GROMACS .gro file of C-alpha atoms in nm:
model
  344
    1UNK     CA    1  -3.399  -5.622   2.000
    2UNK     CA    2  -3.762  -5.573   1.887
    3UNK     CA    3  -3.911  -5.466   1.611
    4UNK     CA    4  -4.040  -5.149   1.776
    5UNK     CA    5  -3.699  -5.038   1.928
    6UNK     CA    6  -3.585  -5.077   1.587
    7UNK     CA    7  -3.835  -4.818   1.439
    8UNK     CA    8  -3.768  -4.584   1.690
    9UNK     CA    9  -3.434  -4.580   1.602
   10UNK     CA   10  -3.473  -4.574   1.233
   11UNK     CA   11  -3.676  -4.292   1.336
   12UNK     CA   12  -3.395  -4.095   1.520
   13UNK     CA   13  -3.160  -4.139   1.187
   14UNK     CA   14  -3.325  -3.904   0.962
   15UNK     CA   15  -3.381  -3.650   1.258
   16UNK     CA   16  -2.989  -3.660   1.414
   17UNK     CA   17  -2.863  -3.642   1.026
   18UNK     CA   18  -3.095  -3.352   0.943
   19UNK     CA   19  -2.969  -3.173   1.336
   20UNK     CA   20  -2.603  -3.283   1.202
   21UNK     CA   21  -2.660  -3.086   0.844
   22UNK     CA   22  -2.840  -2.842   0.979
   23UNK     CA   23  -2.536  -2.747   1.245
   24UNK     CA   24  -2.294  -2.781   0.922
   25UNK     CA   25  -2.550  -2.549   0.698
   26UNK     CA   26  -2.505  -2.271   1.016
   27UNK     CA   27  -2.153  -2.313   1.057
   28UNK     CA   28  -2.054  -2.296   0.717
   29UNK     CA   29  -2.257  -1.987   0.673
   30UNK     CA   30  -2.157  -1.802   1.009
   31UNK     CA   31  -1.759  -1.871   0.859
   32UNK     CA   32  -1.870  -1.713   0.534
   33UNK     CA   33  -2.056  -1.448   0.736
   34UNK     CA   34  -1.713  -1.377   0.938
   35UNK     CA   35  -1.512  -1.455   0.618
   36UNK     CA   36  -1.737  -1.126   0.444
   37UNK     CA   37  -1.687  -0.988   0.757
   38UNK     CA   38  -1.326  -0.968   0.785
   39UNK     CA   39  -1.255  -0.881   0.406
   40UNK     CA   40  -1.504  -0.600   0.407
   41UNK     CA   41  -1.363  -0.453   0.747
   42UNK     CA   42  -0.968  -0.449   0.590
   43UNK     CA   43  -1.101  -0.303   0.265
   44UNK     CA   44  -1.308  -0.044   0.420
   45UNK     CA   45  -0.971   0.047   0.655
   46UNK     CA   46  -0.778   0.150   0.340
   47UNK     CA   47  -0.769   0.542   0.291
   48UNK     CA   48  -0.662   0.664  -0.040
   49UNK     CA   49  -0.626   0.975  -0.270
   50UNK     CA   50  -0.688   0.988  -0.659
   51UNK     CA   51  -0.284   1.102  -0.707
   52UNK     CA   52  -0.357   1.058  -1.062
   53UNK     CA   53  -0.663   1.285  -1.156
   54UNK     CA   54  -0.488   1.563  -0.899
   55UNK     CA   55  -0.167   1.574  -1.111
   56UNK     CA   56  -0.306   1.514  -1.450
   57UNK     CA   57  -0.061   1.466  -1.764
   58UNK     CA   58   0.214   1.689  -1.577
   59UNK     CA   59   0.420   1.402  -1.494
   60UNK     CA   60   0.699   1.213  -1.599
   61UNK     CA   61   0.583   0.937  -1.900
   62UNK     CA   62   0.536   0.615  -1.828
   63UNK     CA   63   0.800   0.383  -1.981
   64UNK     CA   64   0.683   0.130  -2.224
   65UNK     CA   65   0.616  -0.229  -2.034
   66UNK     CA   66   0.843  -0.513  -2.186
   67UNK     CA   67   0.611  -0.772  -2.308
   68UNK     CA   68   0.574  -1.069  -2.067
   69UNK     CA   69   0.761  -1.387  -2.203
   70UNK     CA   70   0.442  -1.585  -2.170
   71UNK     CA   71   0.059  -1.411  -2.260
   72UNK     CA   72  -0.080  -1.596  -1.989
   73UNK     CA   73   0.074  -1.478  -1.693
   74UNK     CA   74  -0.205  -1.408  -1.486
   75UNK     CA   75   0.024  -1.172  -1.218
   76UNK     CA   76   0.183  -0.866  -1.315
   77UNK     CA   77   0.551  -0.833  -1.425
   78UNK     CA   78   0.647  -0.499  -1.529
   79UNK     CA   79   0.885  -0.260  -1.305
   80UNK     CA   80   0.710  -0.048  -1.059
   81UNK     CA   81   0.825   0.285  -0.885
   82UNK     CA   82   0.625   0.315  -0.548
   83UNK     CA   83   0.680   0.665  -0.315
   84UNK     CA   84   0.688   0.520   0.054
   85UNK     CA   85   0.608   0.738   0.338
   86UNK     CA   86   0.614   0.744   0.683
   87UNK     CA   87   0.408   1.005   0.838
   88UNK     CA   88   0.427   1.180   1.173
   89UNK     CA   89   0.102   1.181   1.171
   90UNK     CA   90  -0.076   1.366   1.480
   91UNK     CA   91  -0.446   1.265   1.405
   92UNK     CA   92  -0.594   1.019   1.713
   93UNK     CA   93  -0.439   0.934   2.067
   94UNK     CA   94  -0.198   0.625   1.946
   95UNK     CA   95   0.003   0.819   1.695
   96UNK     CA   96   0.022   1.116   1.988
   97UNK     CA   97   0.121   0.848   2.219
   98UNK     CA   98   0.441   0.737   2.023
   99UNK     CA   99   0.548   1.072   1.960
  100UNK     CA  100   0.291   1.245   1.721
  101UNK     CA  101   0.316   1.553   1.894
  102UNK     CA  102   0.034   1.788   1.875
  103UNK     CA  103  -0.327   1.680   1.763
  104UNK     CA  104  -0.305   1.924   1.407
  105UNK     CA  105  -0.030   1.830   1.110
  106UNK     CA  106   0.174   1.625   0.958
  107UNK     CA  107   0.485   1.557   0.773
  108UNK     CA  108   0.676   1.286   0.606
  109UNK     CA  109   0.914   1.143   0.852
  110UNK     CA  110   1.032   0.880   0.621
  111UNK     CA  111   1.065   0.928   0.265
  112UNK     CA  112   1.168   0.628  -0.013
  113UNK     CA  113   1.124   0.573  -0.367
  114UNK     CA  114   1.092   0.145  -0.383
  115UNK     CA  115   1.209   0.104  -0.756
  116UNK     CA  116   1.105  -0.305  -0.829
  117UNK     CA  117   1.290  -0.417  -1.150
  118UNK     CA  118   1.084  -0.609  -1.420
  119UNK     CA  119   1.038  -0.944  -1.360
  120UNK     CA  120   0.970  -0.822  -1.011
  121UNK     CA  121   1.279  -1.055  -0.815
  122UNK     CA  122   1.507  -0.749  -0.751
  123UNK     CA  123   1.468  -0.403  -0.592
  124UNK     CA  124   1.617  -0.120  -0.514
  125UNK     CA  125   1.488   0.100  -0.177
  126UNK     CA  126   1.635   0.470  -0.227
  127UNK     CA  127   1.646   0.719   0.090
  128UNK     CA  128   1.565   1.068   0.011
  129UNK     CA  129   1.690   1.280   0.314
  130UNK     CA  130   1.407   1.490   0.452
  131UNK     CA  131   1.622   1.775   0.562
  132UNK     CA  132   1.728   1.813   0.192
  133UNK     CA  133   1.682   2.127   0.017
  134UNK     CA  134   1.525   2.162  -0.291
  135UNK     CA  135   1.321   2.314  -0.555
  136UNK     CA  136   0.908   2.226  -0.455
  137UNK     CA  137   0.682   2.293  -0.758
  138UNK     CA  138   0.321   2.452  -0.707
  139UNK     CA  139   0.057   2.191  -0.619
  140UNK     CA  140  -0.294   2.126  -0.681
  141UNK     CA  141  -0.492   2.169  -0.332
  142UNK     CA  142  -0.777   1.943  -0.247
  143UNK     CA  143  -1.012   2.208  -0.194
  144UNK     CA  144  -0.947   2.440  -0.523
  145UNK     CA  145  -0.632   2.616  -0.601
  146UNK     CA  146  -0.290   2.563  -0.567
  147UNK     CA  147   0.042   2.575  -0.349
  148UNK     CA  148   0.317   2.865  -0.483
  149UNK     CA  149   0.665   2.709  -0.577
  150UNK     CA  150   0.886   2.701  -0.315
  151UNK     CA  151   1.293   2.729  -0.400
  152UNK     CA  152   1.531   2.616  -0.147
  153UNK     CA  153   1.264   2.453   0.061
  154UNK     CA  154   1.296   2.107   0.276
  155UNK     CA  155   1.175   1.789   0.096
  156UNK     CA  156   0.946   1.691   0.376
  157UNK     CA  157   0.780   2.060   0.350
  158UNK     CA  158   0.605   1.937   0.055
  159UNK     CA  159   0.380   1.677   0.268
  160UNK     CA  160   0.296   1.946   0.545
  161UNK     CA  161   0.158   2.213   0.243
  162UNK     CA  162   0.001   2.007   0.001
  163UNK     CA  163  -0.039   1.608   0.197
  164UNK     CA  164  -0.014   1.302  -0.082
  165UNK     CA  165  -0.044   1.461  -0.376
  166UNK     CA  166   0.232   1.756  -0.337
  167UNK     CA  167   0.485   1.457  -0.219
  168UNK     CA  168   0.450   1.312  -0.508
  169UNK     CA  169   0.472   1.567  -0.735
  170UNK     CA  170   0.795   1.731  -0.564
  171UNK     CA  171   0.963   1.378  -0.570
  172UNK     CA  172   0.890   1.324  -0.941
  173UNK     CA  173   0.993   1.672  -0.985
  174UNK     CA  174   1.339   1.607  -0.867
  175UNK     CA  175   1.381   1.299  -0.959
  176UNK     CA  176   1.213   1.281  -1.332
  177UNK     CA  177   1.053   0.945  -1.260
  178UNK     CA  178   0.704   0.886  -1.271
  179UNK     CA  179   0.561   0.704  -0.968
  180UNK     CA  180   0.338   0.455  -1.035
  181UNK     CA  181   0.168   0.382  -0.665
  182UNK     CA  182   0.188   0.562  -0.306
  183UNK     CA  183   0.205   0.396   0.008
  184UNK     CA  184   0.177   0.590   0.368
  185UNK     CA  185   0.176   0.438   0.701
  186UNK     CA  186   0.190   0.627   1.017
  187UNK     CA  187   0.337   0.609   1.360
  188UNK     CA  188   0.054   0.349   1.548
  189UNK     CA  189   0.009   0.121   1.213
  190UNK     CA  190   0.413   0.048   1.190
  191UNK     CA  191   0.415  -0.033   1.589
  192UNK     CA  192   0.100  -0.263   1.501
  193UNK     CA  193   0.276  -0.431   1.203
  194UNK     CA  194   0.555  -0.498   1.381
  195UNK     CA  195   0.391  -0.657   1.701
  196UNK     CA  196   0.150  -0.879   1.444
  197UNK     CA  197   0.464  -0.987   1.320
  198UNK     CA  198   0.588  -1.076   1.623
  199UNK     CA  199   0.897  -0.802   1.665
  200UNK     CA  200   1.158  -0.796   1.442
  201UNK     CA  201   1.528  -0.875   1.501
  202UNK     CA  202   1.794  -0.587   1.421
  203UNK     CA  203   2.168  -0.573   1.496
  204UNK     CA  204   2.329  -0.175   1.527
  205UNK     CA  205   2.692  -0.157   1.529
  206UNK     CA  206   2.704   0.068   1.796
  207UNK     CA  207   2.526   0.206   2.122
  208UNK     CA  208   2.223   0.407   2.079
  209UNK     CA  209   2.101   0.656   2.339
  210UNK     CA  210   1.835   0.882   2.205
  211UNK     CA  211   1.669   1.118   2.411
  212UNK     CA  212   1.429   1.213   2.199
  213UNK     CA  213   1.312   0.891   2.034
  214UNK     CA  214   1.355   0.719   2.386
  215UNK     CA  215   1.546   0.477   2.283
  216UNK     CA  216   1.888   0.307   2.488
  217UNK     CA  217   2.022  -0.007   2.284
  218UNK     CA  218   2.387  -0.153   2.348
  219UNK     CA  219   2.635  -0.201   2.025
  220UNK     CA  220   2.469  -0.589   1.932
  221UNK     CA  221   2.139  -0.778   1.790
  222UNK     CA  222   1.830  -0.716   1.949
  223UNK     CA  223   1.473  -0.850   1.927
  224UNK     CA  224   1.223  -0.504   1.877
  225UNK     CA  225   0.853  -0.499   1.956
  226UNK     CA  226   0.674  -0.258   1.801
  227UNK     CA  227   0.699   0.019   1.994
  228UNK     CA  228   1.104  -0.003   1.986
  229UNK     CA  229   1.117  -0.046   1.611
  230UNK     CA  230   0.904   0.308   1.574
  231UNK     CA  231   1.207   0.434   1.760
  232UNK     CA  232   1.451   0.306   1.628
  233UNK     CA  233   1.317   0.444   1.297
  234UNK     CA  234   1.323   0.780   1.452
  235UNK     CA  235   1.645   0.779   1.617
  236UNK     CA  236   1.924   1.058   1.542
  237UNK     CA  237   1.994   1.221   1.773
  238UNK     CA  238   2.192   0.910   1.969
  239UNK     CA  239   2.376   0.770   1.677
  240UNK     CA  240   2.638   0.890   1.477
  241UNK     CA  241   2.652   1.306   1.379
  242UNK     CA  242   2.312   1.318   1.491
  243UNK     CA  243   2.223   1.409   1.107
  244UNK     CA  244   1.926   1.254   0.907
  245UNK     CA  245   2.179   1.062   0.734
  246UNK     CA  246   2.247   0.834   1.040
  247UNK     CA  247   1.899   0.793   1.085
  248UNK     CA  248   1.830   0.676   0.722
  249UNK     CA  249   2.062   0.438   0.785
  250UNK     CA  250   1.888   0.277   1.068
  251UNK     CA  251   1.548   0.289   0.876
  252UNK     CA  252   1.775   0.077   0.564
  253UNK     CA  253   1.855  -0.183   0.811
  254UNK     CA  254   1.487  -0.196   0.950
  255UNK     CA  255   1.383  -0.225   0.628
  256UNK     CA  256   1.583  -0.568   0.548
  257UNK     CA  257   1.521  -0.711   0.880
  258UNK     CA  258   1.090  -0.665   0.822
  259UNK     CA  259   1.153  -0.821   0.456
  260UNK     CA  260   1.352  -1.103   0.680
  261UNK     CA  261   1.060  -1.101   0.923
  262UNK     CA  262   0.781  -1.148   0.665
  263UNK     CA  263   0.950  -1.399   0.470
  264UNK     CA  264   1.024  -1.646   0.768
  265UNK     CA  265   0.661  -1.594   0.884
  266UNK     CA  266   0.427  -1.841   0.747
  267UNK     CA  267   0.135  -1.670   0.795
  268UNK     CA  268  -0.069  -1.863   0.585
  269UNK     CA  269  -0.036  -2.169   0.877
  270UNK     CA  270  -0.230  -1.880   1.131
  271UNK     CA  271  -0.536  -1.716   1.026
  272UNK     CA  272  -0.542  -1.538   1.306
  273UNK     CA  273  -0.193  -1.382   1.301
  274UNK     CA  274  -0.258  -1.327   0.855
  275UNK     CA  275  -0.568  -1.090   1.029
  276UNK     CA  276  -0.376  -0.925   1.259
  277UNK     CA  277  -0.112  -0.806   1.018
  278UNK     CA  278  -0.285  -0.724   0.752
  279UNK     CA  279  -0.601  -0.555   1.019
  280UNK     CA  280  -0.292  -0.354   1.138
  281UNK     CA  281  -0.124  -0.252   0.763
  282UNK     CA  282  -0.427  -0.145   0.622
  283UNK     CA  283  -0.592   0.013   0.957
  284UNK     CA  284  -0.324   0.292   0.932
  285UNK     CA  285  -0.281   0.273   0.536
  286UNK     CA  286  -0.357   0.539   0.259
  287UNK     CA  287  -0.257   0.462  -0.085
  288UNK     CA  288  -0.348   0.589  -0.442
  289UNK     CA  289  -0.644   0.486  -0.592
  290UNK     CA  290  -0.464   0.217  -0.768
  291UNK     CA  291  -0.379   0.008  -0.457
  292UNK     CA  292  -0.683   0.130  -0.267
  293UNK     CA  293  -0.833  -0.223  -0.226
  294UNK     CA  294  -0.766  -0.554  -0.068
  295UNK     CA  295  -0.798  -0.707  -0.425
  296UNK     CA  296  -0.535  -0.476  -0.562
  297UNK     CA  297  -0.287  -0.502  -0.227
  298UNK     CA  298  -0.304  -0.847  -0.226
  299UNK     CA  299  -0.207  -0.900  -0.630
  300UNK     CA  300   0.081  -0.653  -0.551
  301UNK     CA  301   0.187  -0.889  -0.303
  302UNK     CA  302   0.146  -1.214  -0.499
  303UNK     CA  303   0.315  -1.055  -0.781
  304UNK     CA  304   0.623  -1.008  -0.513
  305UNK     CA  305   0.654  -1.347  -0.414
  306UNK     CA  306   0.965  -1.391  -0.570
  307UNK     CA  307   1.137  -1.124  -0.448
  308UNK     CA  308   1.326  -1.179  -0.106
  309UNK     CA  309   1.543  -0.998   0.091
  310UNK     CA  310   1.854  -1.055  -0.010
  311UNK     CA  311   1.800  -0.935  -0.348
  312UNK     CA  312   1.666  -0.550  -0.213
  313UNK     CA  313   1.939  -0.296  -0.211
  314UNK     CA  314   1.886  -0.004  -0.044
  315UNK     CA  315   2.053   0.322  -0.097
  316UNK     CA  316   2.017   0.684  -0.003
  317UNK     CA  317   2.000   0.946  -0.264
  318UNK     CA  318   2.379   1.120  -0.267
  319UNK     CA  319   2.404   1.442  -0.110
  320UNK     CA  320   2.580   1.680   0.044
  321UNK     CA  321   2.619   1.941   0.254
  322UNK     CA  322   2.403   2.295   0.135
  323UNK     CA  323   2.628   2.588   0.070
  324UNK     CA  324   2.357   2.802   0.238
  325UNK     CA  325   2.240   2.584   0.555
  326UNK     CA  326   2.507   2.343   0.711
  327UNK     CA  327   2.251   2.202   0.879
  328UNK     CA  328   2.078   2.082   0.568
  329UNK     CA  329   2.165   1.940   0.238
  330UNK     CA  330   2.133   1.906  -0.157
  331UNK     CA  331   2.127   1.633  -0.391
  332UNK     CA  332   2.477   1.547  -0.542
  333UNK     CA  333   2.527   1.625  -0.903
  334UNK     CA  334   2.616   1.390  -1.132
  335UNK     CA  335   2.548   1.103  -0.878
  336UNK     CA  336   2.184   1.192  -0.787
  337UNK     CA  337   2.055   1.208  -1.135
  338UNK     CA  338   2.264   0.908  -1.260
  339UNK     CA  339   2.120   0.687  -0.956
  340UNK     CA  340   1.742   0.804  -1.042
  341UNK     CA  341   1.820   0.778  -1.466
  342UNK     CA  342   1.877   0.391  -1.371
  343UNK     CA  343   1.544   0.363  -1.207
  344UNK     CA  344   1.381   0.491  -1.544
   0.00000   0.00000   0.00000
């Protein structure tokens, strides 16, 4: 080798290494790009409503958090009462699609109080019927004013007059416990979860044939996609007296199977399936101002870590049937207010 192939070569070094750097240099900053990309999409998805300014100090009191065992915890540990709701929601062509109905309204289809004990390894997932009758307090309306009280009315009556706020007012109202966050999802973000998650598996201990929700399952375990699990939340009609009741129970079971689902799905191993689900939770997602972040959602999560399946117990608020409707119903007395006392 000469001297002069050797220069030429030396000379190639500095430009290949500064070609090599330079490619590194544009791909790190096109990942960061997407990275800010992707975090600013999901937080912009979140919808929320300031529950707390709307309702003021007519609430339930907090209860006093235990102190933490160690200062430096740098999650939070205190119990948590979160109001759950699915809505029916008719806004855009997917929800219509899987049974939204019309393109005006609302109402809370689903309705459950998640009480998460201190310490934040245990739950409890209460059921409040939505065809139960009770007493619906006045409400603060977004645009000025306010609802009139309602007695006798439906629980899920307080969504359609009043949205967010007027849920969560009527559910502390009966209930005397002060919710500290509110979670909705509607019809086309649970399908979504599910699919990101891959379906979820579900066992029903006997047939379901369900005109309305479209849904025709044998007695047995089956694997849901998305689109099946939205109906099998909805079913009623095809199980049991055809009563909400029946229905809750499905939604109980759904519940346990998802917690199941998540846990056995390491989605920290796929980037691309972590997106999907969490593009799909918070696409369809309104929350309180509290949780109205992807900083805030994901400390929730991280603070829930501990908590699996197995320790959730869900119930449904004890009721039964109204002396004036025998189609509808009304909380239980002692039972109801002894069940939400221990969730004080």
């Amino acid at each position: 080798m000469t001297g002069d192939d050797e220069d030429r070569r030396a000379g190639r070094r500095p430009r290949i290494l500064k070609a090599v750097g330079l490619a590194l240099a544009g791909t790190l900053v096109l990942g960061c790009a997407a990275a800010g990309w992707a975090y600013w999409h999901l937080n912009s998805n979140i919808k929320s409503v300031d529950i707390n300014s709307a309702l003021g100090d007519d609430r339930p009191a907090k209860p006093t958090p235990t102190p933490s065992a160690s200062q430096e915890t740098p999650l939070p540990t205190e119990a948590l009462n979160i109001l759950v709701l699915g809505s029916d929601s008719r806004s855009g062509k997917e929800n219509q699609a899987l049974g939204g109905g019309s393109s005006t309204g609302a109402r809370s289809d689903t309705a459950m109080v998640v009480h998460i004990d201190a310490g934040r390894t245990t739950a409890t997932v209460v059921s409040i019927p939505r065809d139960t009758l009770v007493t619906r307090p006045s409400c603060p309306l977004e645009g000025g004013g306010s609802t009139s009280a309602a007695y006798g009315a439906m629980f899920n009556s307080a969504y359609s007059v009043g949205g967010p706020v007027c849920a969560v007012k009527t559910v502390e109202s009966i209930t005397n416990v002060r919710m500290d966050h509110y979670v909705e999802i509607d019809f086309s973000g649970f399908a979504k979860l599910v699919d990101a998650l891959g379906g979820v598996t579900v066992t029903t201990d006997e047939d379901i044939d369900d005109d309305d929700s479209h849904l025709a399952l044998k007695a047995g375990t089956h694997h849901l996609n998305g689109k099946q699990a939205l109906a099998f939340a909805r079913t009623r009609h095809g199980i049991g007296d055809g009563s909400d009741l029946g229905r809750i129970g499905l939604q109980q079971k759904l519940v346990k199977a998802l917690l199941e689902q998540i846990s056995s799905t390491n989605l920290l191993t796929s980037p691309t399936q972590l997106y999907s689900v969490a593009d799909a939770v918070t696409g369809s997602l309104t929350t309180d101002t509290g949780l109205d972040s992807l900083t805030e959602l994901m400390s929730l999560g991280e603070s829930l870590k501990g908590l699996s399946s197995d320790e959730v117990k869900t119930v449904t608020m004890p009721v039964v049937t109204a002396p004036s409707d025998p189609n509808r119903v009304v909380a239980e007395e002692p039972a109801a207010s002894e069940l939400w006392e221990s969730l004080r």
